[in-house]
Tab-separated table of C-alpha atoms in Angstrom:
chain	number	residue	atom	x	y	z
A	10	UNK	CA	-16.058	-35.242	26.546
A	11	UNK	CA	-12.390	-34.344	27.274
A	12	UNK	CA	-10.967	-30.919	26.271
A	13	UNK	CA	-6.762	-30.629	25.415
A	14	UNK	CA	-5.934	-27.649	27.484
A	15	UNK	CA	-2.607	-27.424	25.797
A	16	UNK	CA	-4.115	-27.691	22.033
A	17	UNK	CA	-6.622	-24.813	23.378
A	18	UNK	CA	-3.942	-22.511	24.567
A	19	UNK	CA	-1.805	-23.487	21.483
A	20	UNK	CA	-5.106	-21.479	19.635
A	21	UNK	CA	-5.392	-18.474	21.912
A	22	UNK	CA	-1.550	-18.108	21.441
A	23	UNK	CA	-1.113	-18.501	17.967
A	24	UNK	CA	-4.439	-15.626	17.596
A	25	UNK	CA	-3.522	-13.142	20.034
A	26	UNK	CA	-0.104	-12.536	18.776
A	27	UNK	CA	1.945	-15.138	16.268
A	28	UNK	CA	-1.465	-14.131	14.095
A	29	UNK	CA	-2.675	-11.341	15.120
A	30	UNK	CA	-5.371	-9.630	13.699
A	31	UNK	CA	-5.148	-6.460	12.838
A	32	UNK	CA	-1.076	-6.754	12.407
A	33	UNK	CA	-1.362	-9.817	10.774
A	34	UNK	CA	-4.147	-10.402	9.010
A	35	UNK	CA	-5.241	-7.362	8.447
A	36	UNK	CA	-8.617	-7.722	10.175
A	37	UNK	CA	-10.289	-5.153	11.802
A	38	UNK	CA	-7.865	-1.939	10.396
A	39	UNK	CA	-10.532	0.039	10.891
A	40	UNK	CA	-11.269	1.059	14.364
A	41	UNK	CA	-8.272	-0.074	14.948
A	42	UNK	CA	-7.230	3.494	12.785
A	43	UNK	CA	-9.912	5.264	13.947
A	44	UNK	CA	-10.553	4.989	17.298
A	45	UNK	CA	-7.190	4.810	18.311
A	46	UNK	CA	-6.561	8.570	19.678
A	47	UNK	CA	-6.634	8.113	23.218
A	48	UNK	CA	-6.409	4.687	25.650
A	49	UNK	CA	-9.140	4.961	27.645
A	50	UNK	CA	-11.371	5.241	23.803
A	51	UNK	CA	-9.132	2.555	22.421
A	52	UNK	CA	-9.097	-0.108	25.360
A	53	UNK	CA	-13.601	0.697	25.727
A	54	UNK	CA	-13.391	-0.552	21.545
A	55	UNK	CA	-10.981	-3.386	22.621
A	56	UNK	CA	-13.013	-4.496	24.782
A	57	UNK	CA	-16.164	-4.830	23.628
A	58	UNK	CA	-15.121	-6.202	20.118
A	59	UNK	CA	-13.063	-8.808	22.385
A	60	UNK	CA	-16.609	-9.086	23.342
A	61	UNK	CA	-19.170	-9.302	20.673
A	62	UNK	CA	-16.593	-11.374	19.044
A	63	UNK	CA	-16.911	-13.733	22.015
A	64	UNK	CA	-21.409	-13.721	21.575
A	65	UNK	CA	-20.712	-13.793	17.831
A	66	UNK	CA	-18.957	-16.886	18.008
A	67	UNK	CA	-21.376	-18.656	20.239
A	68	UNK	CA	-24.165	-17.948	18.763
A	69	UNK	CA	-22.764	-18.310	14.947
A	70	UNK	CA	-21.340	-22.159	15.589
A	71	UNK	CA	-24.078	-23.969	16.349
A	72	UNK	CA	-26.535	-21.907	13.814
A	73	UNK	CA	-24.214	-22.935	10.886
A	74	UNK	CA	-24.033	-27.384	12.498
A	75	UNK	CA	-27.798	-27.614	13.763
A	76	UNK	CA	-29.332	-25.476	11.554
A	77	UNK	CA	-27.194	-24.258	7.662
A	78	UNK	CA	-25.287	-27.826	7.148
A	79	UNK	CA	-28.598	-30.187	7.353
A	80	UNK	CA	-30.210	-28.010	5.782
A	81	UNK	CA	-27.707	-27.764	2.639
A	82	UNK	CA	-27.632	-24.036	3.557
A	83	UNK	CA	-24.104	-23.638	4.120
A	84	UNK	CA	-23.837	-20.494	1.442
A	85	UNK	CA	-26.572	-18.181	2.831
A	86	UNK	CA	-23.798	-18.234	6.428
A	87	UNK	CA	-22.412	-14.905	5.076
A	88	UNK	CA	-25.958	-13.660	5.076
A	89	UNK	CA	-26.872	-14.993	8.623
A	90	UNK	CA	-23.634	-14.115	9.954
A	91	UNK	CA	-23.813	-10.930	9.396
A	92	UNK	CA	-27.810	-10.426	10.227
A	93	UNK	CA	-26.355	-12.203	14.286
A	94	UNK	CA	-23.974	-9.642	14.450
A	95	UNK	CA	-26.138	-7.108	13.681
A	96	UNK	CA	-28.516	-8.191	16.513
A	97	UNK	CA	-25.405	-8.478	19.013
A	98	UNK	CA	-24.435	-5.286	18.077
A	99	UNK	CA	-27.473	-3.806	18.735
A	100	UNK	CA	-27.738	-5.429	22.492
A	101	UNK	CA	-24.959	-4.525	23.423
A	102	UNK	CA	-25.284	-0.883	22.395
A	103	UNK	CA	-28.861	-1.139	24.104
A	104	UNK	CA	-26.769	-2.205	27.409
A	105	UNK	CA	-24.583	-0.255	27.466
A	106	UNK	CA	-27.253	2.535	26.515
A	107	UNK	CA	-28.498	1.482	29.695
A	108	UNK	CA	-25.924	0.894	32.388
A	109	UNK	CA	-23.414	2.672	31.358
A	110	UNK	CA	-23.876	5.802	29.219
A	111	UNK	CA	-20.925	7.126	29.853
A	112	UNK	CA	-19.148	4.352	28.073
A	113	UNK	CA	-21.719	4.735	25.117
A	114	UNK	CA	-21.175	8.120	25.016
A	115	UNK	CA	-17.185	8.125	24.246
A	116	UNK	CA	-17.500	5.202	21.528
A	117	UNK	CA	-20.390	6.769	19.848
A	118	UNK	CA	-20.399	5.954	16.523
A	119	UNK	CA	-17.776	3.440	16.510
A	120	UNK	CA	-20.393	1.228	18.325
A	121	UNK	CA	-23.142	0.681	15.562
A	122	UNK	CA	-20.148	0.363	13.176
A	123	UNK	CA	-18.736	-2.693	15.301
A	124	UNK	CA	-21.404	-4.334	11.894
A	125	UNK	CA	-19.209	-3.898	9.552
A	126	UNK	CA	-15.478	-4.682	11.646
A	127	UNK	CA	-14.483	-7.148	9.421
A	128	UNK	CA	-13.217	-8.592	12.337
A	129	UNK	CA	-16.054	-9.979	13.542
A	130	UNK	CA	-17.092	-11.653	10.704
A	131	UNK	CA	-14.076	-12.966	10.021
A	132	UNK	CA	-13.933	-14.888	13.450
A	133	UNK	CA	-17.095	-16.596	12.698
A	134	UNK	CA	-16.692	-17.272	9.421
A	135	UNK	CA	-12.774	-19.137	10.265
A	136	UNK	CA	-14.311	-20.928	12.961
A	137	UNK	CA	-16.616	-22.595	10.648
A	138	UNK	CA	-13.735	-22.989	7.477
A	139	UNK	CA	-11.448	-24.356	10.298
A	140	UNK	CA	-13.024	-26.703	11.703
A	141	UNK	CA	-12.912	-25.756	15.102
A	142	UNK	CA	-14.825	-27.576	17.492
A	143	UNK	CA	-17.854	-25.545	19.836
A	144	UNK	CA	-14.870	-25.050	22.829
A	145	UNK	CA	-12.007	-24.074	20.083
A	146	UNK	CA	-14.317	-21.379	19.029
A	147	UNK	CA	-14.905	-19.360	22.277
A	148	UNK	CA	-11.111	-19.665	22.695
A	149	UNK	CA	-10.290	-18.095	18.625
A	150	UNK	CA	-12.531	-15.398	19.353
A	151	UNK	CA	-11.478	-14.951	22.919
A	152	UNK	CA	-7.669	-15.177	21.358
A	153	UNK	CA	-8.669	-12.512	18.279
A	154	UNK	CA	-10.786	-10.100	20.364
A	155	UNK	CA	-7.368	-9.936	22.829
A	156	UNK	CA	-4.631	-9.504	20.618
A	157	UNK	CA	-6.968	-6.673	18.955
A	158	UNK	CA	-7.085	-5.097	22.317
A	159	UNK	CA	-3.355	-5.323	23.395
A	160	UNK	CA	-2.528	-4.081	19.771
A	161	UNK	CA	-5.109	-1.363	20.626
A	162	UNK	CA	-3.382	-0.186	23.853
A	163	UNK	CA	0.003	-0.122	22.241
A	164	UNK	CA	-0.773	1.890	19.504
A	165	UNK	CA	-2.462	4.474	21.210
A	166	UNK	CA	0.853	4.790	23.227
A	167	UNK	CA	2.437	5.175	19.984
A	168	UNK	CA	0.686	7.828	18.586
A	169	UNK	CA	0.584	9.423	21.280
A	170	UNK	CA	4.087	9.470	20.932
A	171	UNK	CA	3.532	11.172	17.122
A	172	UNK	CA	1.602	13.634	18.060
A	173	UNK	CA	4.629	15.377	19.126
A	174	UNK	CA	6.801	14.392	16.212
A	175	UNK	CA	7.192	16.615	13.354
A	176	UNK	CA	7.117	14.313	10.250
A	177	UNK	CA	7.637	15.506	6.421
A	178	UNK	CA	4.363	18.181	5.403
A	179	UNK	CA	2.856	15.478	3.374
A	180	UNK	CA	3.078	12.388	5.509
A	181	UNK	CA	0.854	14.242	8.143
A	182	UNK	CA	-1.988	12.448	9.241
A	183	UNK	CA	-3.152	8.924	8.181
A	184	UNK	CA	0.447	7.994	6.109
A	185	UNK	CA	2.619	8.598	9.599
A	186	UNK	CA	0.571	6.165	11.127
A	187	UNK	CA	0.085	3.928	9.231
A	188	UNK	CA	4.333	3.670	9.123
A	189	UNK	CA	3.795	3.573	12.656
A	190	UNK	CA	1.043	0.017	12.186
A	191	UNK	CA	4.010	-1.105	10.412
A	192	UNK	CA	6.992	-0.907	12.897
A	193	UNK	CA	4.504	-2.369	15.255
A	194	UNK	CA	3.543	-5.381	12.801
A	195	UNK	CA	7.414	-5.865	12.010
A	196	UNK	CA	7.347	-6.313	15.535
A	197	UNK	CA	4.446	-8.825	16.137
A	198	UNK	CA	6.868	-10.925	14.047
A	199	UNK	CA	8.476	-11.760	16.662
A	200	UNK	CA	6.779	-13.631	18.059
A	201	UNK	CA	6.775	-16.008	15.203
A	202	UNK	CA	8.652	-18.849	16.940
A	203	UNK	CA	6.686	-17.945	20.358
A	204	UNK	CA	4.376	-21.177	19.100
A	205	UNK	CA	7.636	-24.283	18.340
A	206	UNK	CA	9.778	-23.277	21.258
A	207	UNK	CA	6.699	-23.057	23.666
A	208	UNK	CA	4.490	-26.185	22.756
A	209	UNK	CA	6.293	-28.682	20.366
B	3	UNK	CA	-24.627	21.936	-6.023
B	4	UNK	CA	-26.051	19.388	-8.429
B	5	UNK	CA	-23.157	17.457	-10.183
B	6	UNK	CA	-23.612	16.223	-14.347
B	7	UNK	CA	-23.984	12.630	-14.810
B	8	UNK	CA	-19.746	13.156	-16.277
B	9	UNK	CA	-18.925	14.374	-12.241
B	10	UNK	CA	-20.665	11.342	-11.081
B	11	UNK	CA	-18.875	8.497	-12.879
B	12	UNK	CA	-15.220	10.073	-12.746
B	13	UNK	CA	-14.751	11.447	-9.386
B	14	UNK	CA	-15.284	8.271	-7.634
B	15	UNK	CA	-11.939	7.711	-9.832
B	16	UNK	CA	-9.817	10.589	-9.382
B	17	UNK	CA	-11.217	13.486	-7.074
B	18	UNK	CA	-12.928	11.227	-4.778
B	19	UNK	CA	-11.234	7.922	-4.553
B	20	UNK	CA	-12.546	5.557	-2.357
B	21	UNK	CA	-9.452	4.406	-1.094
B	22	UNK	CA	-6.843	7.122	-1.645
B	23	UNK	CA	-9.070	9.771	-1.182
B	24	UNK	CA	-11.611	9.185	1.096
B	25	UNK	CA	-9.070	6.124	2.972
B	26	UNK	CA	-12.342	3.977	3.365
B	27	UNK	CA	-12.287	-0.154	2.841
B	28	UNK	CA	-8.400	-0.477	3.907
B	29	UNK	CA	-8.200	-4.373	5.116
B	30	UNK	CA	-8.937	-5.671	1.446
B	31	UNK	CA	-6.389	-2.782	0.132
B	32	UNK	CA	-3.811	-4.213	2.316
B	33	UNK	CA	-4.757	-7.614	2.499
B	34	UNK	CA	-5.167	-8.497	-1.308
B	35	UNK	CA	-2.709	-6.654	-2.333
B	36	UNK	CA	0.467	-8.882	-3.353
B	37	UNK	CA	-0.440	-9.838	-6.657
B	38	UNK	CA	-1.392	-7.603	-9.253
B	39	UNK	CA	-3.397	-10.263	-10.617
B	40	UNK	CA	-5.726	-10.721	-7.446
B	41	UNK	CA	-6.234	-7.302	-6.987
B	42	UNK	CA	-7.646	-6.564	-10.514
B	43	UNK	CA	-9.965	-9.881	-9.472
B	44	UNK	CA	-10.990	-8.196	-5.789
B	45	UNK	CA	-12.067	-5.531	-7.555
B	46	UNK	CA	-13.744	-6.597	-10.135
B	47	UNK	CA	-15.868	-8.221	-7.160
B	48	UNK	CA	-16.022	-5.823	-4.866
B	49	UNK	CA	-17.339	-3.501	-8.079
B	50	UNK	CA	-20.232	-6.457	-8.861
B	51	UNK	CA	-21.636	-6.178	-5.774
B	52	UNK	CA	-21.143	-2.301	-5.943
B	53	UNK	CA	-23.004	-2.061	-8.496
B	54	UNK	CA	-25.784	-4.459	-7.315
B	55	UNK	CA	-26.731	-2.990	-4.227
B	56	UNK	CA	-26.466	0.840	-5.661
B	57	UNK	CA	-28.967	-0.685	-8.525
B	58	UNK	CA	-31.183	-2.563	-5.585
B	59	UNK	CA	-31.206	0.188	-3.150
B	60	UNK	CA	-31.979	3.153	-5.623
B	61	UNK	CA	-34.885	1.307	-6.958
B	62	UNK	CA	-36.405	0.293	-4.293
B	63	UNK	CA	-35.348	3.770	-2.247
B	64	UNK	CA	-38.312	5.014	-1.866
B	65	UNK	CA	-40.124	1.468	-0.129
B	66	UNK	CA	-37.373	1.266	2.346
B	67	UNK	CA	-38.117	2.633	5.633
B	68	UNK	CA	-36.062	5.271	7.190
B	69	UNK	CA	-35.462	3.273	10.312
B	70	UNK	CA	-35.098	0.265	8.766
B	71	UNK	CA	-32.701	1.038	5.918
B	72	UNK	CA	-29.366	-0.144	7.583
B	73	UNK	CA	-30.974	-3.677	8.239
B	74	UNK	CA	-32.370	-3.834	4.701
B	75	UNK	CA	-28.561	-2.610	3.053
B	76	UNK	CA	-26.875	-5.096	5.024
B	77	UNK	CA	-28.749	-7.627	4.102
B	78	UNK	CA	-28.748	-6.462	-0.168
B	79	UNK	CA	-25.480	-6.558	0.010
B	80	UNK	CA	-24.848	-9.938	1.579
B	81	UNK	CA	-27.246	-11.622	-0.718
B	82	UNK	CA	-25.274	-9.831	-4.308
B	83	UNK	CA	-21.530	-10.575	-2.364
B	84	UNK	CA	-22.914	-14.300	-2.032
B	85	UNK	CA	-23.886	-14.525	-5.326
B	86	UNK	CA	-20.746	-12.772	-6.502
B	87	UNK	CA	-18.424	-15.797	-4.153
B	88	UNK	CA	-20.931	-18.455	-6.270
B	89	UNK	CA	-19.263	-17.447	-9.551
B	90	UNK	CA	-16.286	-17.040	-8.244
B	91	UNK	CA	-15.776	-20.479	-7.169
B	92	UNK	CA	-17.205	-21.497	-10.325
B	93	UNK	CA	-15.222	-19.577	-13.017
B	94	UNK	CA	-12.566	-18.971	-10.709
B	95	UNK	CA	-11.620	-21.250	-8.652
B	96	UNK	CA	-7.652	-20.815	-8.744
B	97	UNK	CA	-8.749	-16.817	-7.422
B	98	UNK	CA	-11.930	-17.954	-4.917
B	99	UNK	CA	-8.507	-19.761	-2.915
B	100	UNK	CA	-6.301	-17.088	-3.119
B	101	UNK	CA	-8.872	-14.301	-1.918
B	102	UNK	CA	-10.254	-17.036	0.480
B	103	UNK	CA	-11.765	-14.922	4.169
B	104	UNK	CA	-11.601	-11.400	2.032
B	105	UNK	CA	-14.655	-12.565	-0.408
B	106	UNK	CA	-17.718	-12.986	2.144
B	107	UNK	CA	-16.240	-9.805	3.793
B	108	UNK	CA	-16.954	-8.137	0.615
B	109	UNK	CA	-19.914	-7.533	2.442
B	110	UNK	CA	-18.981	-5.167	5.368
B	111	UNK	CA	-16.506	-3.657	2.951
B	112	UNK	CA	-17.348	0.021	4.196
B	113	UNK	CA	-17.245	1.195	0.491
B	114	UNK	CA	-20.069	-0.347	-0.406
B	115	UNK	CA	-22.076	0.783	3.113
B	116	UNK	CA	-21.197	4.315	2.010
B	117	UNK	CA	-22.067	5.217	-1.095
B	118	UNK	CA	-25.810	2.845	-0.696
B	119	UNK	CA	-26.287	5.655	2.292
B	120	UNK	CA	-24.898	8.905	0.798
B	121	UNK	CA	-25.503	7.916	-3.026
B	122	UNK	CA	-27.770	5.283	-4.217
B	123	UNK	CA	-30.341	6.447	-1.231
B	124	UNK	CA	-31.437	9.852	-2.558
B	125	UNK	CA	-30.661	9.188	-6.378
B	126	UNK	CA	-32.641	7.903	-8.977
B	127	UNK	CA	-31.153	4.121	-10.848
B	128	UNK	CA	-29.448	5.536	-13.531
B	129	UNK	CA	-27.269	8.200	-11.739
B	130	UNK	CA	-26.351	5.639	-9.239
B	131	UNK	CA	-25.496	3.204	-11.984
B	132	UNK	CA	-22.657	5.628	-12.738
B	133	UNK	CA	-21.395	6.175	-9.233
B	134	UNK	CA	-21.027	2.919	-8.030
B	135	UNK	CA	-19.067	2.325	-11.439
B	136	UNK	CA	-17.100	5.413	-10.650
B	137	UNK	CA	-16.386	4.024	-7.081
B	138	UNK	CA	-15.573	0.692	-8.027
B	139	UNK	CA	-13.485	1.552	-10.960
B	140	UNK	CA	-11.712	3.827	-8.221
B	141	UNK	CA	-11.308	1.659	-5.857
B	142	UNK	CA	-9.792	-1.791	-8.275
B	143	UNK	CA	-7.470	1.943	-9.797
B	144	UNK	CA	-6.347	1.918	-6.223
B	145	UNK	CA	-5.943	-1.462	-5.540
B	146	UNK	CA	-3.990	-2.445	-8.795
B	147	UNK	CA	-1.457	0.704	-7.720
B	148	UNK	CA	-0.246	-0.887	-4.505
B	149	UNK	CA	-0.662	-4.460	-5.843
B	150	UNK	CA	1.720	-3.794	-8.565
B	151	UNK	CA	4.064	-1.743	-6.069
B	152	UNK	CA	4.615	-4.547	-3.696
B	153	UNK	CA	4.491	-7.585	-6.678
B	154	UNK	CA	7.325	-5.649	-8.751
B	155	UNK	CA	9.311	-5.132	-5.467
B	156	UNK	CA	8.381	-8.078	-3.282
B	157	UNK	CA	7.808	-10.991	-5.242
B	158	UNK	CA	10.143	-9.454	-8.441
B	159	UNK	CA	7.447	-10.631	-10.636
B	160	UNK	CA	3.823	-9.082	-12.498
B	161	UNK	CA	0.863	-10.422	-12.678
B	162	UNK	CA	2.684	-14.095	-12.193
B	163	UNK	CA	5.582	-12.887	-14.674
B	164	UNK	CA	8.982	-12.698	-13.582
B	165	UNK	CA	11.057	-9.574	-13.799
B	166	UNK	CA	14.540	-10.452	-15.282
B	167	UNK	CA	16.940	-8.694	-12.489
B	168	UNK	CA	13.928	-7.842	-9.749
B	169	UNK	CA	13.384	-11.584	-9.451
B	170	UNK	CA	15.991	-12.288	-7.953
B	171	UNK	CA	16.987	-9.694	-5.696
B	172	UNK	CA	13.080	-9.717	-4.367
B	173	UNK	CA	12.455	-7.269	-1.158
B	174	UNK	CA	10.861	-9.725	1.003
B	175	UNK	CA	9.235	-7.081	3.118
B	176	UNK	CA	6.678	-5.538	0.162
B	177	UNK	CA	5.064	-8.839	0.698
B	178	UNK	CA	4.619	-9.425	4.195
B	179	UNK	CA	2.113	-7.258	6.282
B	180	UNK	CA	4.920	-4.577	7.605
B	181	UNK	CA	5.684	-3.591	3.428
B	182	UNK	CA	1.349	-3.663	3.123
B	183	UNK	CA	0.815	-0.345	5.880
B	184	UNK	CA	4.471	1.362	4.383
B	185	UNK	CA	3.306	0.787	0.249
B	186	UNK	CA	0.084	1.949	1.151
B	187	UNK	CA	1.323	5.152	3.613
B	188	UNK	CA	3.655	6.308	0.868
B	189	UNK	CA	1.068	6.242	-1.781
B	190	UNK	CA	-2.053	8.105	0.406
B	191	UNK	CA	2.085	10.546	1.686
B	192	UNK	CA	2.369	10.959	-2.429
B	193	UNK	CA	-1.683	11.645	-3.253
B	194	UNK	CA	-1.395	14.573	-0.861
B	195	UNK	CA	1.784	15.413	-2.448
B	196	UNK	CA	0.146	15.618	-5.331
B	197	UNK	CA	-3.644	16.892	-4.303
B	198	UNK	CA	-1.679	19.901	-2.458
B	199	UNK	CA	0.321	20.960	-5.605
B	200	UNK	CA	-2.505	21.073	-7.228
B	201	UNK	CA	-4.896	23.542	-5.821
B	202	UNK	CA	-1.378	25.817	-5.374
B	203	UNK	CA	-1.589	25.773	-8.904
B	204	UNK	CA	-5.579	26.419	-9.606
B	205	UNK	CA	-6.023	28.398	-6.160
B	206	UNK	CA	-3.190	29.977	-5.352
B	207	UNK	CA	-4.328	31.914	-2.268
B	208	UNK	CA	-4.444	35.348	-1.116
B	209	UNK	CA	-0.670	35.632	-0.578
B	210	UNK	CA	0.075	35.206	-4.169
B	211	UNK	CA	-3.245	37.496	-5.413
B	212	UNK	CA	-1.972	41.271	-6.364
B	213	UNK	CA	-5.267	42.466	-5.697
B	214	UNK	CA	-5.836	40.711	-1.980
B	215	UNK	CA	-5.068	43.948	-0.166
B	216	UNK	CA	-7.510	45.200	-2.028
B	217	UNK	CA	-10.250	42.395	-2.322
B	218	UNK	CA	-12.785	42.405	0.542
B	219	UNK	CA	-12.555	39.207	0.714
B	220	UNK	CA	-9.475	38.544	1.858
B	221	UNK	CA	-8.619	35.142	4.058
B	222	UNK	CA	-5.677	34.120	5.908
B	223	UNK	CA	-4.390	31.789	3.915
B	224	UNK	CA	-1.707	29.113	5.338
């Protein structure tokens, strides 16, 4: 089987930058707003989301193609995928607890919450609805995860600046954070032409 | 403190609105709120799943073991989501296409988990139905308000009907991603302002109380 690296690069770039999961498609907004308070935990969160996305894509694609589709059980996709992701998150939790207890403690409640992180489920479902091959699915998951990590880290920097700012009374807290997210989202519009100009 | 039935029903709509006060389930709120019609569809689908999962979880609350309750809830909620998806695909295909990936994502909506964990697992079936209806209507209402603002300014129409002057002078950013964040931020700020004013009117605090000095329970109000 011949692998088209160019096409893979296009998928990677377009999911990480142009169609960024958090800032353009609003997937995974909860951890994006919740964990982005200091750079260390946001980087940890980004890396573990990327890892879970990759694992989930690697496991769910064969399940859908070789198990659900031949049996005519495509409609069970949502239930099966969620269970797979829940199991994977549990696995990551056990491994982190055993080998990296400090990281485990800093991620806290957000690790189990990853089960209900819509970005992870969305990656696996988009892989199927988008008709990706196995390799393309993995690259798509990697791109989505890296995009999430990038958005998280940039946004943490912005929020640290926000701490010193003095917004109007009723905008304090979540509203001003959302406004910053809007500005960052606008900045990501600049990537719109990247794919067209680089690859076509 | 025991809540009355009426309080259980109404608190999800205003006092503990899942989106505007508790700030849960932001992903669908931001993503599906470009058109008021889609927002209502999404709200109703979520309310259905919330109702179904709350009924079953509260009915089975003595059977589901405490340690494995989360996986049980996940499977139940996902099953109801699949039911909702199939019904929408069969009877409202345009809505099915418009909502796209966000229909299966109802299964991972934090509001539904929060209601299951915080309410349905501890209360009777009837109370859970009221709670689900309250939170569902509150979610739909919040989604509807945000979607109306975005549709009226972003595409110059409301429920698909063009509005005379605005349809020629629409502000595109409202229907794009940043617009979603901005509108939600402004609505949350407005809600903050309103709750502050309301609280000041009903509980003026010790600063304005004439008996503050004589009262033993003096608190340093901000």
